[in-house]
Amino acid sequence: MDRHDDIQLKALERLSHDDLNSYIEHVKSSPWRQKFHVQSVFGALAAPAAAFYDDEQEIYHLFYTWLPLLGGDEQYWYHVTSDDFADFNNAGVKMKPDALFDSEGLSAGSVLQINGTNHIFYMGRSRARGRYRYKLLAADMDGDDKLNKHTVPLIEGFEDLYKQSKDSAMVRIRDKYYLLIGAESKDGRGRLAVYGADELSTFEHLGDLQTDFDEFGWLWEYPDHFTVDGRDVLVFCPQGIDRYGDLFRNNFQAGYLTGLLDFENAGMTHGKFREFDHGFDFYAPQTFTDKAQRQVIIGTLGMPTTSYPEEKFHVRHCLSLPRVLTFTDDKLNQTPHPALENLRYNEMTALGYFKHYNKRMRDFYGDAYELIVEFKEYEASEIYLHLRVGKRDETRLIYNTEAQLFTLDTSFSGEQPEGVEDFDRSVRLEEPLYKLQIFMDISSLEIFINDGAAVMSARIFPEKDAVGVEFSTQTGQCFVNLTRYDLKPLKNKEIIYQH
């Protein structure tokens, strides 16, 4: 056991200054440390926990659940801030599992502004008589950005009704409060528990949310809710769904229903469940509104049961880039948040044809960039984009023009994660391919297809020499307009506690 393995066995508060510095330096030595994605200083970034824009401060506050010790279950809330929702700054641990009702960890939650104060709601976990106990807890944020925990739980006794109780989402509709809790029923089915209250101190259990799904996985977690144009959008992550063609191919899913949600009667009429991302590693999303009242979603790039190569450096996962949600018919489109344009510099463009033989775009090489590919015309049967090409590595994007099938293939993307059954994901496009907007970071890839009609994300772990960009076709030719930007890195100061 090396020194860093030994550190894992200690609680965060018992680590010495030297231990913390050693841990931080070990993480910084990782060849896969990201440049423009939010990551933890060390340990596991579990999920976005809550986010909001403060009008008085003119600043975004984003929290994520953080496990400082890989393999541990002491879950904290870590705080990052941003002026524009692109360039984030670390602000340190904001809540610790140090109270009677959250001593075993704090889960993801939500924020509501009530009478000018930002109130945080989250599920706390404690242990009593050998059993985990779950309670809905609250805190409020003062002018110094300090979170002050309330001492009395808002709701308790979840373990008497459900086998598991997970994350929460608080919703205010007119003058009433409603709460959604991700849960597993006593008979092993995924459910969302619904609670209602006129005042925050008087919640009533309204039952399980009634949907068209009797059996749809064994656990639902990370619930969220918002409305667009009079339609309700219910977000949740079901575990245990069977694979169906190109759908539901990951161990865990993140998706949504659209329709009409009746909180008071705990029921929803809705369409089909749609996945947010057709790639490998998007999970546990949170939504909120930005200062322009756009609906924004952020998730974790990383799956709970997948083991990633970066973990040998005692770090795990990162946040996705923020995506703006808009409706097209009954389907959500996702586009990169406009603030990400603030990270751009060093623009390069190219216009031309490529054919069967590999076209090496040497001026476009790199390991962290934004690449926009506009397809002007093509006669090709299949189109190939090879990114992060090295001596042994390449990440392949494949488009079959006849089937309108877009495939992300990470079979040769470097060192492979463990716990993934196969290394390709596909999505069938509703329109022929006309545009790709690709965000490549050191160890991640986010692809926005046809202005966000489909999105695919993946963590990849190639060698350092894997910087090549190549284009080709199976037969025929393709005419494209290319635009590439370098992207400014985040500061990512190594802050544990902000003093």
Short mmCIF file of C-alpha atoms in Angstrom, two decimals:
data_model
loop_
_atom_site.label_atom_id
_atom_site.label_comp_id
_atom_site.label_asym_id
_atom_site.label_seq_id
_atom_site.Cartn_x
_atom_site.Cartn_y
_atom_site.Cartn_z
CA MET A 1 0.00 0.00 0.00
CA ASP A 2 1.55 3.35 -1.04
CA ARG A 3 1.20 6.59 0.85
CA HIS A 4 -1.79 7.75 -1.16
CA ASP A 5 -3.67 4.51 -0.51
CA ASP A 6 -3.07 5.12 3.17
CA ILE A 7 -4.51 8.63 2.87
CA GLN A 8 -7.74 7.12 1.56
CA LEU A 9 -8.33 5.42 4.88
CA LYS A 10 -8.46 8.70 6.80
CA ALA A 11 -11.28 11.20 7.14
CA LEU A 12 -10.75 14.50 5.33
CA GLU A 13 -10.65 16.52 8.53
CA ARG A 14 -7.85 14.33 9.91
CA LEU A 15 -5.52 14.86 6.97
CA SER A 16 -2.47 16.95 7.75
CA HIS A 17 -1.39 19.86 5.59
CA ASP A 18 1.44 17.76 4.20
CA ASP A 19 -0.95 14.92 3.41
CA LEU A 20 -3.28 17.24 1.52
CA ASN A 21 -0.44 18.73 -0.50
CA SER A 22 0.89 15.28 -1.33
CA TYR A 23 -2.55 14.17 -2.47
CA ILE A 24 -3.02 17.29 -4.61
CA GLU A 25 0.38 16.90 -6.27
CA HIS A 26 -0.38 13.26 -7.04
CA VAL A 27 -3.58 14.29 -8.83
CA LYS A 28 -1.77 17.04 -10.76
CA SER A 29 0.63 14.43 -12.14
CA SER A 30 -2.22 12.73 -14.02
CA PRO A 31 -1.76 12.87 -17.83
CA TRP A 32 -5.57 13.12 -18.14
CA ARG A 33 -6.20 16.23 -16.07
CA GLN A 34 -8.85 18.31 -17.84
CA LYS A 35 -8.37 21.90 -18.99
CA PHE A 36 -11.81 23.51 -19.32
CA HIS A 37 -14.09 21.09 -17.44
CA VAL A 38 -14.85 21.42 -13.72
CA GLN A 39 -13.06 18.70 -11.74
CA SER A 40 -12.47 17.99 -8.08
CA VAL A 41 -9.16 18.86 -6.42
CA PHE A 42 -8.89 15.16 -5.64
CA GLY A 43 -11.33 12.34 -4.89
CA ALA A 44 -14.60 11.70 -6.70
CA LEU A 45 -16.90 14.35 -8.13
CA ALA A 46 -20.20 12.52 -7.68
CA ALA A 47 -22.90 14.78 -9.16
CA PRO A 48 -24.02 18.39 -9.54
CA ALA A 49 -25.90 19.15 -6.33
CA ALA A 50 -27.55 22.53 -6.91
CA ALA A 51 -27.02 25.75 -8.86
CA PHE A 52 -28.44 29.26 -9.03
CA TYR A 53 -27.68 32.78 -10.21
CA ASP A 54 -27.40 35.49 -7.56
CA ASP A 55 -28.77 38.77 -8.95
CA GLU A 56 -27.19 40.93 -6.25
CA GLN A 57 -23.73 39.41 -6.56
CA GLU A 58 -24.11 38.91 -10.33
CA ILE A 59 -22.49 35.53 -9.98
CA TYR A 60 -23.38 31.88 -10.53
CA HIS A 61 -23.10 29.43 -7.64
CA LEU A 62 -22.71 25.76 -8.48
CA PHE A 63 -22.39 22.97 -5.93
CA TYR A 64 -21.44 19.36 -6.52
CA THR A 65 -21.35 16.37 -4.23
CA TRP A 66 -17.78 15.37 -3.50
CA LEU A 67 -16.26 12.27 -1.98
CA PRO A 68 -12.71 13.24 -0.98
CA LEU A 69 -11.76 9.63 -0.39
CA LEU A 70 -12.06 7.22 -3.30
CA GLY A 71 -13.91 4.15 -2.12
CA GLY A 72 -15.38 6.07 0.82
CA ASP A 73 -18.92 7.30 1.36
CA GLU A 74 -18.34 10.59 3.21
CA GLN A 75 -20.11 12.94 0.78
CA TYR A 76 -19.60 16.71 1.00
CA TRP A 77 -20.88 19.69 -0.97
CA TYR A 78 -18.15 21.52 -2.90
CA HIS A 79 -18.68 25.06 -4.23
CA VAL A 80 -17.57 26.68 -7.51
CA THR A 81 -18.50 30.11 -8.84
CA SER A 82 -18.55 31.82 -12.22
CA ASP A 83 -19.32 35.24 -13.66
CA ASP A 84 -20.45 33.82 -16.99
CA PHE A 85 -21.09 30.10 -16.45
CA ALA A 86 -18.03 29.09 -18.47
CA ASP A 87 -14.97 30.18 -16.49
CA PHE A 88 -15.38 28.57 -13.06
CA ASN A 89 -13.40 29.17 -9.88
CA ASN A 90 -13.04 26.78 -6.97
CA ALA A 91 -14.48 28.12 -3.71
CA GLY A 92 -13.97 25.12 -1.43
CA VAL A 93 -16.12 22.83 0.70
CA LYS A 94 -19.42 24.48 1.55
CA MET A 95 -21.17 21.73 3.58
CA LYS A 96 -19.69 18.83 5.51
CA PRO A 97 -21.37 15.68 6.89
CA ASP A 98 -20.91 16.99 10.41
CA ALA A 99 -24.45 17.26 11.82
CA LEU A 100 -26.65 14.76 13.62
CA PHE A 101 -28.86 14.04 10.61
CA ASP A 102 -26.26 14.05 7.82
CA SER A 103 -23.27 12.44 9.52
CA GLU A 104 -23.07 9.73 6.83
CA GLY A 105 -23.28 12.08 3.85
CA LEU A 106 -25.21 14.77 1.97
CA SER A 107 -26.96 14.05 -1.32
CA ALA A 108 -27.78 16.27 -4.28
CA GLY A 109 -30.70 18.67 -3.79
CA SER A 110 -32.08 21.96 -5.03
CA VAL A 111 -32.28 25.70 -4.36
CA LEU A 112 -35.33 27.94 -3.95
CA GLN A 113 -35.29 31.66 -3.30
CA ILE A 114 -37.84 32.46 -0.59
CA ASN A 115 -38.33 36.02 0.67
CA GLY A 116 -34.97 37.07 -0.74
CA THR A 117 -33.02 34.21 0.84
CA ASN A 118 -31.56 31.26 -1.05
CA HIS A 119 -32.71 28.07 0.66
CA ILE A 120 -30.90 24.78 0.02
CA PHE A 121 -32.76 21.47 0.33
CA TYR A 122 -30.98 18.13 0.45
CA MET A 123 -31.27 14.60 1.77
CA GLY A 124 -29.09 13.78 4.74
CA ARG A 125 -28.04 10.29 5.72
CA SER A 126 -27.25 9.10 9.22
CA ARG A 127 -27.03 5.74 10.96
CA ALA A 128 -28.99 4.56 13.99
CA ARG A 129 -29.36 1.05 15.41
CA GLY A 130 -27.47 -0.40 12.46
CA ARG A 131 -29.77 1.15 9.82
CA TYR A 132 -29.35 4.13 7.53
CA ARG A 133 -31.83 6.92 8.21
CA TYR A 134 -32.77 9.50 5.56
CA LYS A 135 -34.18 12.95 6.27
CA LEU A 136 -34.95 16.01 4.18
CA LEU A 137 -32.80 18.81 5.51
CA ALA A 138 -32.46 22.50 4.75
CA ALA A 139 -29.87 25.25 4.90
CA ASP A 140 -29.78 28.88 3.87
CA MET A 141 -27.01 30.91 2.30
CA ASP A 142 -26.03 34.23 3.86
CA GLY A 143 -24.38 37.25 2.27
CA ASP A 144 -20.92 35.83 2.96
CA ASP A 145 -21.75 32.69 0.95
CA LYS A 146 -21.87 30.61 4.11
CA LEU A 147 -24.43 27.80 4.29
CA ASN A 148 -26.20 27.67 7.63
CA LYS A 149 -27.83 24.31 8.32
CA HIS A 150 -31.25 24.14 9.93
CA THR A 151 -31.31 21.88 12.98
CA VAL A 152 -34.78 20.35 12.50
CA PRO A 153 -35.50 17.98 9.57
CA LEU A 154 -38.35 18.95 7.26
CA ILE A 155 -39.30 15.32 6.56
CA GLU A 156 -38.13 12.05 8.11
CA GLY A 157 -39.11 8.39 8.14
CA PHE A 158 -38.39 7.63 4.47
CA GLU A 159 -36.86 4.27 5.42
CA ASP A 160 -40.25 3.11 6.72
CA LEU A 161 -41.84 3.62 3.27
CA TYR A 162 -39.03 2.78 0.84
CA LYS A 163 -36.16 0.36 0.53
CA GLN A 164 -33.95 3.24 -0.59
CA SER A 165 -34.41 7.01 -0.63
CA LYS A 166 -32.01 9.03 -2.71
CA ASP A 167 -31.84 12.57 -4.03
CA SER A 168 -34.50 15.28 -3.86
CA ALA A 169 -35.97 18.11 -5.91
CA MET A 170 -38.03 20.89 -4.34
CA VAL A 171 -40.59 22.63 -6.56
CA ARG A 172 -42.72 25.68 -5.82
CA ILE A 173 -45.99 26.00 -7.75
CA ARG A 174 -47.87 29.18 -6.91
CA ASP A 175 -48.02 29.20 -3.10
CA LYS A 176 -47.40 25.50 -2.48
CA TYR A 177 -44.23 23.44 -2.17
CA TYR A 178 -43.79 19.99 -3.64
CA LEU A 179 -40.95 17.55 -3.18
CA LEU A 180 -39.81 14.70 -5.42
CA ILE A 181 -37.65 11.98 -3.87
CA GLY A 182 -35.85 9.35 -5.94
CA ALA A 183 -36.57 5.95 -4.42
CA GLU A 184 -36.75 2.17 -4.62
CA SER A 185 -40.04 0.70 -3.46
CA LYS A 186 -40.25 -2.09 -0.91
CA ASP A 187 -40.85 -4.55 -3.78
CA GLY A 188 -37.80 -3.37 -5.74
CA ARG A 189 -39.24 -0.94 -8.31
CA GLY A 190 -38.09 2.53 -9.29
CA ARG A 191 -40.35 5.24 -7.92
CA LEU A 192 -40.57 8.96 -7.23
CA ALA A 193 -42.11 9.84 -3.89
CA VAL A 194 -44.24 13.01 -3.90
CA TYR A 195 -44.73 15.28 -0.88
CA GLY A 196 -46.68 18.53 -0.64
CA ALA A 197 -46.88 21.41 1.83
CA ASP A 198 -48.39 24.86 2.20
CA GLU A 199 -45.58 25.72 4.61
CA LEU A 200 -42.12 24.19 4.62
CA SER A 201 -42.72 22.68 8.05
CA THR A 202 -45.88 20.70 7.21
CA PHE A 203 -45.15 18.19 4.44
CA GLU A 204 -47.66 15.46 3.61
CA HIS A 205 -46.82 12.28 1.71
CA LEU A 206 -49.01 12.35 -1.42
CA GLY A 207 -47.91 8.92 -2.64
CA ASP A 208 -45.76 7.60 -5.47
CA LEU A 209 -45.91 9.49 -8.74
CA GLN A 210 -48.23 7.54 -11.03
CA THR A 211 -46.86 7.15 -14.56
CA ASP A 212 -47.33 4.74 -17.46
CA PHE A 213 -44.43 2.69 -16.10
CA ASP A 214 -45.22 -0.11 -13.70
CA GLU A 215 -41.75 -1.61 -14.02
CA PHE A 216 -39.05 0.68 -15.38
CA GLY A 217 -35.90 -0.15 -13.50
CA TRP A 218 -35.46 -0.93 -9.83
CA LEU A 219 -34.37 2.54 -8.62
CA TRP A 220 -35.02 6.09 -9.77
CA GLU A 221 -32.63 8.81 -8.63
CA TYR A 222 -31.64 12.42 -9.30
CA PRO A 223 -35.18 13.75 -9.94
CA ASP A 224 -35.66 17.24 -11.32
CA HIS A 225 -38.55 19.24 -12.76
CA PHE A 226 -39.10 22.34 -14.85
CA THR A 227 -41.73 23.75 -17.20
CA VAL A 228 -41.37 25.06 -20.76
CA ASP A 229 -44.26 26.57 -22.75
CA GLY A 230 -46.82 25.09 -20.36
CA ARG A 231 -45.33 21.59 -20.54
CA ASP A 232 -43.84 19.74 -17.60
CA VAL A 233 -40.44 18.12 -17.97
CA LEU A 234 -39.62 15.41 -15.45
CA VAL A 235 -35.95 14.45 -15.23
CA PHE A 236 -34.73 11.30 -13.49
CA CYS A 237 -32.15 8.53 -13.71
CA PRO A 238 -33.59 5.00 -13.68
CA GLN A 239 -31.33 2.07 -12.86
CA GLY A 240 -31.94 -1.42 -14.22
CA ILE A 241 -33.48 -0.76 -17.66
CA ASP A 242 -32.96 -3.45 -20.30
CA ARG A 243 -31.08 -2.49 -23.44
CA TYR A 244 -33.31 -1.90 -26.48
CA GLY A 245 -31.45 -1.64 -29.80
CA ASP A 246 -29.28 1.48 -29.64
CA LEU A 247 -31.15 2.73 -26.56
CA PHE A 248 -30.30 2.24 -22.88
CA ARG A 249 -26.88 0.73 -23.58
CA ASN A 250 -25.17 2.11 -20.49
CA ASN A 251 -25.36 0.64 -17.01
CA PHE A 252 -27.21 3.78 -15.86
CA GLN A 253 -29.53 6.10 -17.79
CA ALA A 254 -30.31 9.81 -17.58
CA GLY A 255 -33.44 11.03 -19.31
CA TYR A 256 -36.77 12.79 -19.15
CA LEU A 257 -40.52 12.66 -19.72
CA THR A 258 -42.63 15.50 -21.12
CA GLY A 259 -46.34 16.01 -20.54
CA LEU A 260 -48.59 17.23 -17.74
CA LEU A 261 -47.62 16.60 -14.11
CA ASP A 262 -50.31 16.91 -11.43
CA PHE A 263 -48.36 17.22 -8.19
CA GLU A 264 -51.40 17.41 -5.93
CA ASN A 265 -52.73 14.08 -7.20
CA ALA A 266 -49.26 12.58 -7.74
CA GLY A 267 -49.78 11.66 -11.39
CA MET A 268 -48.33 12.42 -14.81
CA THR A 269 -49.54 11.93 -18.37
CA HIS A 270 -46.51 11.79 -20.60
CA GLY A 271 -44.78 10.61 -23.76
CA LYS A 272 -41.89 8.21 -24.02
CA PHE A 273 -38.75 8.31 -21.90
CA ARG A 274 -35.91 9.96 -23.82
CA GLU A 275 -32.21 9.85 -23.01
CA PHE A 276 -30.34 13.13 -22.78
CA ASP A 277 -27.13 11.73 -24.18
CA HIS A 278 -26.44 8.85 -26.57
CA GLY A 279 -22.79 8.44 -25.59
CA PHE A 280 -21.14 6.65 -22.69
CA ASP A 281 -20.73 8.85 -19.66
CA PHE A 282 -23.44 11.48 -19.05
CA TYR A 283 -25.27 10.99 -15.74
CA ALA A 284 -26.97 12.63 -12.74
CA PRO A 285 -28.02 15.92 -14.42
CA GLN A 286 -29.32 19.05 -12.73
CA THR A 287 -31.28 21.82 -14.43
CA PHE A 288 -31.75 25.49 -13.53
CA THR A 289 -32.32 28.86 -15.18
CA ASP A 290 -29.49 31.25 -15.99
CA LYS A 291 -29.65 35.05 -15.76
CA ALA A 292 -31.20 35.21 -19.24
CA GLN A 293 -33.92 32.76 -18.10
CA ARG A 294 -32.59 29.99 -20.31
CA GLN A 295 -33.06 26.45 -19.03
CA VAL A 296 -29.60 24.93 -18.51
CA ILE A 297 -28.55 21.36 -17.79
CA ILE A 298 -25.27 20.07 -16.35
CA GLY A 299 -24.42 16.45 -15.64
CA THR A 300 -21.54 14.29 -14.49
CA LEU A 301 -19.18 12.85 -17.08
CA GLY A 302 -18.74 9.49 -15.41
CA MET A 303 -20.81 6.45 -14.50
CA PRO A 304 -21.11 5.18 -10.89
CA THR A 305 -20.09 1.58 -11.61
CA THR A 306 -17.40 2.28 -14.22
CA SER A 307 -13.76 2.36 -13.13
CA TYR A 308 -11.71 4.94 -15.04
CA PRO A 309 -7.94 5.01 -15.67
CA GLU A 310 -7.66 8.42 -13.95
CA GLU A 311 -8.47 6.78 -10.62
CA LYS A 312 -4.88 5.58 -10.25
CA PHE A 313 -4.16 9.27 -9.62
CA HIS A 314 -6.92 9.45 -6.96
CA VAL A 315 -9.38 11.52 -8.94
CA ARG A 316 -12.66 10.56 -10.60
CA HIS A 317 -15.17 12.23 -12.94
CA CYS A 318 -15.79 15.82 -14.02
CA LEU A 319 -18.82 17.94 -14.83
CA SER A 320 -20.19 18.20 -18.34
CA LEU A 321 -20.23 21.52 -20.09
CA PRO A 322 -23.44 23.53 -19.51
CA ARG A 323 -26.10 22.93 -22.17
CA VAL A 324 -29.10 25.10 -23.02
CA LEU A 325 -32.40 23.21 -23.34
CA THR A 326 -35.06 24.16 -25.89
CA PHE A 327 -38.13 22.33 -27.18
CA THR A 328 -38.59 21.03 -30.70
CA ASP A 329 -41.99 19.33 -30.84
CA ASP A 330 -41.97 16.99 -27.80
CA LYS A 331 -38.19 16.63 -27.71
CA LEU A 332 -35.48 18.65 -25.98
CA ASN A 333 -32.60 20.06 -27.97
CA GLN A 334 -29.30 20.67 -26.19
CA THR A 335 -26.82 23.28 -27.37
CA PRO A 336 -23.60 24.50 -25.75
CA HIS A 337 -24.18 27.44 -23.43
CA PRO A 338 -23.34 30.71 -25.27
CA ALA A 339 -20.93 31.67 -22.46
CA LEU A 340 -18.56 28.95 -23.65
CA GLU A 341 -17.71 31.26 -26.54
CA ASN A 342 -15.85 33.38 -23.96
CA LEU A 343 -13.25 30.61 -23.72
CA ARG A 344 -12.39 30.78 -27.42
CA TYR A 345 -9.16 32.11 -28.89
CA ASN A 346 -6.88 31.39 -31.86
CA GLU A 347 -9.55 30.74 -34.51
CA MET A 348 -8.63 28.62 -37.56
CA THR A 349 -10.81 27.83 -40.58
CA ALA A 350 -10.65 25.57 -43.62
CA LEU A 351 -12.94 24.78 -46.54
CA GLY A 352 -12.64 21.85 -48.91
CA TYR A 353 -13.24 18.27 -49.98
CA PHE A 354 -12.02 14.98 -48.58
CA LYS A 355 -12.35 11.50 -50.09
CA HIS A 356 -11.43 7.87 -49.43
CA TYR A 357 -7.81 8.56 -48.46
CA ASN A 358 -7.16 10.02 -45.02
CA LYS A 359 -6.97 13.81 -45.03
CA ARG A 360 -4.66 14.88 -42.19
CA MET A 361 -5.60 18.31 -40.84
CA ARG A 362 -2.25 19.16 -39.24
CA ASP A 363 -3.16 22.76 -38.42
CA PHE A 364 -6.12 21.42 -36.44
CA TYR A 365 -4.15 19.01 -34.24
CA GLY A 366 -4.52 19.27 -30.47
CA ASP A 367 -5.85 17.73 -27.27
CA ALA A 368 -8.19 20.51 -26.06
CA TYR A 369 -10.28 22.50 -28.52
CA GLU A 370 -13.68 23.26 -30.03
CA LEU A 371 -14.20 22.01 -33.59
CA ILE A 372 -17.21 22.93 -35.74
CA VAL A 373 -17.78 20.84 -38.86
CA GLU A 374 -20.41 22.07 -41.32
CA PHE A 375 -21.28 19.54 -44.01
CA LYS A 376 -22.03 21.48 -47.20
CA GLU A 377 -22.58 18.47 -49.48
CA TYR A 378 -21.60 14.82 -49.69
CA GLU A 379 -21.96 11.83 -51.97
CA ALA A 380 -20.23 9.46 -49.57
CA SER A 381 -21.68 6.20 -48.29
CA GLU A 382 -19.94 6.62 -44.93
CA ILE A 383 -18.08 9.60 -43.49
CA TYR A 384 -15.23 9.15 -41.00
CA LEU A 385 -13.77 11.67 -38.56
CA HIS A 386 -10.79 10.38 -36.61
CA LEU A 387 -9.88 12.50 -33.57
CA ARG A 388 -7.05 12.23 -31.03
CA VAL A 389 -5.07 10.14 -33.50
CA GLY A 390 -1.70 8.87 -32.26
CA LYS A 391 0.61 5.95 -32.83
CA ARG A 392 -1.88 3.55 -31.27
CA ASP A 393 -4.93 5.67 -30.50
CA GLU A 394 -7.87 7.17 -32.32
CA THR A 395 -11.46 8.09 -31.48
CA ARG A 396 -13.72 7.46 -34.46
CA LEU A 397 -16.90 9.29 -35.49
CA ILE A 398 -18.77 7.42 -38.22
CA TYR A 399 -21.82 8.57 -40.17
CA ASN A 400 -23.73 6.18 -42.42
CA THR A 401 -25.52 8.43 -44.89
CA GLU A 402 -28.16 5.92 -46.03
CA ALA A 403 -29.25 4.86 -42.53
CA GLN A 404 -28.61 8.35 -41.07
CA LEU A 405 -26.81 6.52 -38.27
CA PHE A 406 -24.12 8.36 -36.32
CA THR A 407 -21.67 6.24 -34.29
CA LEU A 408 -19.09 7.13 -31.65
CA ASP A 409 -16.43 4.39 -31.44
CA THR A 410 -13.92 4.49 -28.57
CA SER A 411 -12.45 1.03 -29.15
CA PHE A 412 -9.01 2.55 -29.75
CA SER A 413 -9.31 5.71 -27.65
CA GLY A 414 -6.46 4.79 -25.31
CA GLU A 415 -6.58 3.11 -21.93
CA GLN A 416 -10.06 1.69 -21.45
CA PRO A 417 -12.41 2.07 -18.48
CA GLU A 418 -13.47 -1.10 -16.68
CA GLY A 419 -17.12 -2.07 -16.37
CA VAL A 420 -18.13 -1.07 -19.91
CA GLU A 421 -19.54 -3.89 -22.04
CA ASP A 422 -18.68 -2.46 -25.47
CA PHE A 423 -17.06 0.61 -26.94
CA ASP A 424 -19.45 2.00 -29.54
CA ARG A 425 -22.65 3.99 -29.25
CA SER A 426 -25.01 4.99 -32.06
CA VAL A 427 -27.93 7.34 -32.62
CA ARG A 428 -30.25 7.48 -35.62
CA LEU A 429 -30.71 11.06 -36.78
CA GLU A 430 -34.08 12.48 -37.78
CA GLU A 431 -32.42 14.66 -40.44
CA PRO A 432 -29.31 14.07 -42.58
CA LEU A 433 -26.10 15.16 -40.86
CA TYR A 434 -25.34 18.83 -41.49
CA LYS A 435 -23.32 20.00 -38.47
CA LEU A 436 -21.09 18.77 -35.66
CA GLN A 437 -19.91 20.93 -32.77
CA ILE A 438 -17.23 19.03 -30.88
CA PHE A 439 -15.66 19.92 -27.53
CA MET A 440 -12.47 17.93 -27.03
CA ASP A 441 -10.72 18.12 -23.66
CA ILE A 442 -7.74 16.12 -22.42
CA SER A 443 -9.90 13.16 -21.34
CA SER A 444 -13.42 13.87 -22.56
CA LEU A 445 -15.42 14.40 -25.72
CA GLU A 446 -18.83 16.10 -26.09
CA ILE A 447 -20.43 16.06 -29.55
CA PHE A 448 -23.45 18.22 -30.43
CA ILE A 449 -25.07 16.87 -33.61
CA ASN A 450 -27.27 18.98 -35.92
CA ASP A 451 -27.49 21.95 -33.55
CA GLY A 452 -28.17 19.77 -30.52
CA ALA A 453 -30.78 17.41 -31.95
CA ALA A 454 -28.59 14.66 -30.47
CA VAL A 455 -25.62 14.72 -28.09
CA MET A 456 -22.94 12.11 -27.38
CA SER A 457 -20.38 12.27 -24.57
CA ALA A 458 -17.49 10.07 -23.50
CA ARG A 459 -14.47 9.98 -21.25
CA ILE A 460 -11.37 8.91 -23.19
CA PHE A 461 -7.81 8.28 -21.98
CA PRO A 462 -5.40 8.41 -24.92
CA GLU A 463 -1.63 8.75 -24.84
CA LYS A 464 0.01 12.16 -24.94
CA ASP A 465 0.92 11.90 -28.63
CA ALA A 466 -2.73 11.39 -29.64
CA VAL A 467 -3.47 14.82 -31.11
CA GLY A 468 -4.19 14.06 -34.78
CA VAL A 469 -7.31 15.00 -36.76
CA GLU A 470 -8.15 13.05 -39.92
CA PHE A 471 -11.11 12.90 -42.32
CA SER A 472 -12.04 10.28 -44.92
CA THR A 473 -14.97 8.49 -46.59
CA GLN A 474 -15.74 4.90 -47.48
CA THR A 475 -16.59 5.91 -51.06
CA GLY A 476 -17.39 9.23 -52.65
CA GLN A 477 -16.48 12.68 -51.41
CA CYS A 478 -17.54 15.19 -48.76
CA PHE A 479 -17.34 19.00 -48.80
CA VAL A 480 -16.99 20.67 -45.38
CA ASN A 481 -16.40 24.02 -43.71
CA LEU A 482 -14.21 23.69 -40.60
CA THR A 483 -13.76 26.12 -37.71
CA ARG A 484 -11.48 25.36 -34.79
CA TYR A 485 -10.81 27.28 -31.57
CA ASP A 486 -8.39 26.78 -28.74
CA LEU A 487 -10.18 27.10 -25.38
CA LYS A 488 -8.85 28.86 -22.28
CA PRO A 489 -8.20 26.54 -19.33
CA LEU A 490 -9.92 27.00 -15.97
CA LYS A 491 -7.80 28.22 -13.07
CA ASN A 492 -8.77 25.27 -10.85
CA LYS A 493 -6.96 26.50 -7.75
CA GLU A 494 -6.40 23.71 -5.24
CA ILE A 495 -8.79 24.96 -2.55
CA ILE A 496 -10.21 22.65 0.11
CA TYR A 497 -11.66 25.23 2.51
CA GLN A 498 -12.11 28.89 1.60
CA HIS A 499 -10.94 31.12 4.43
#
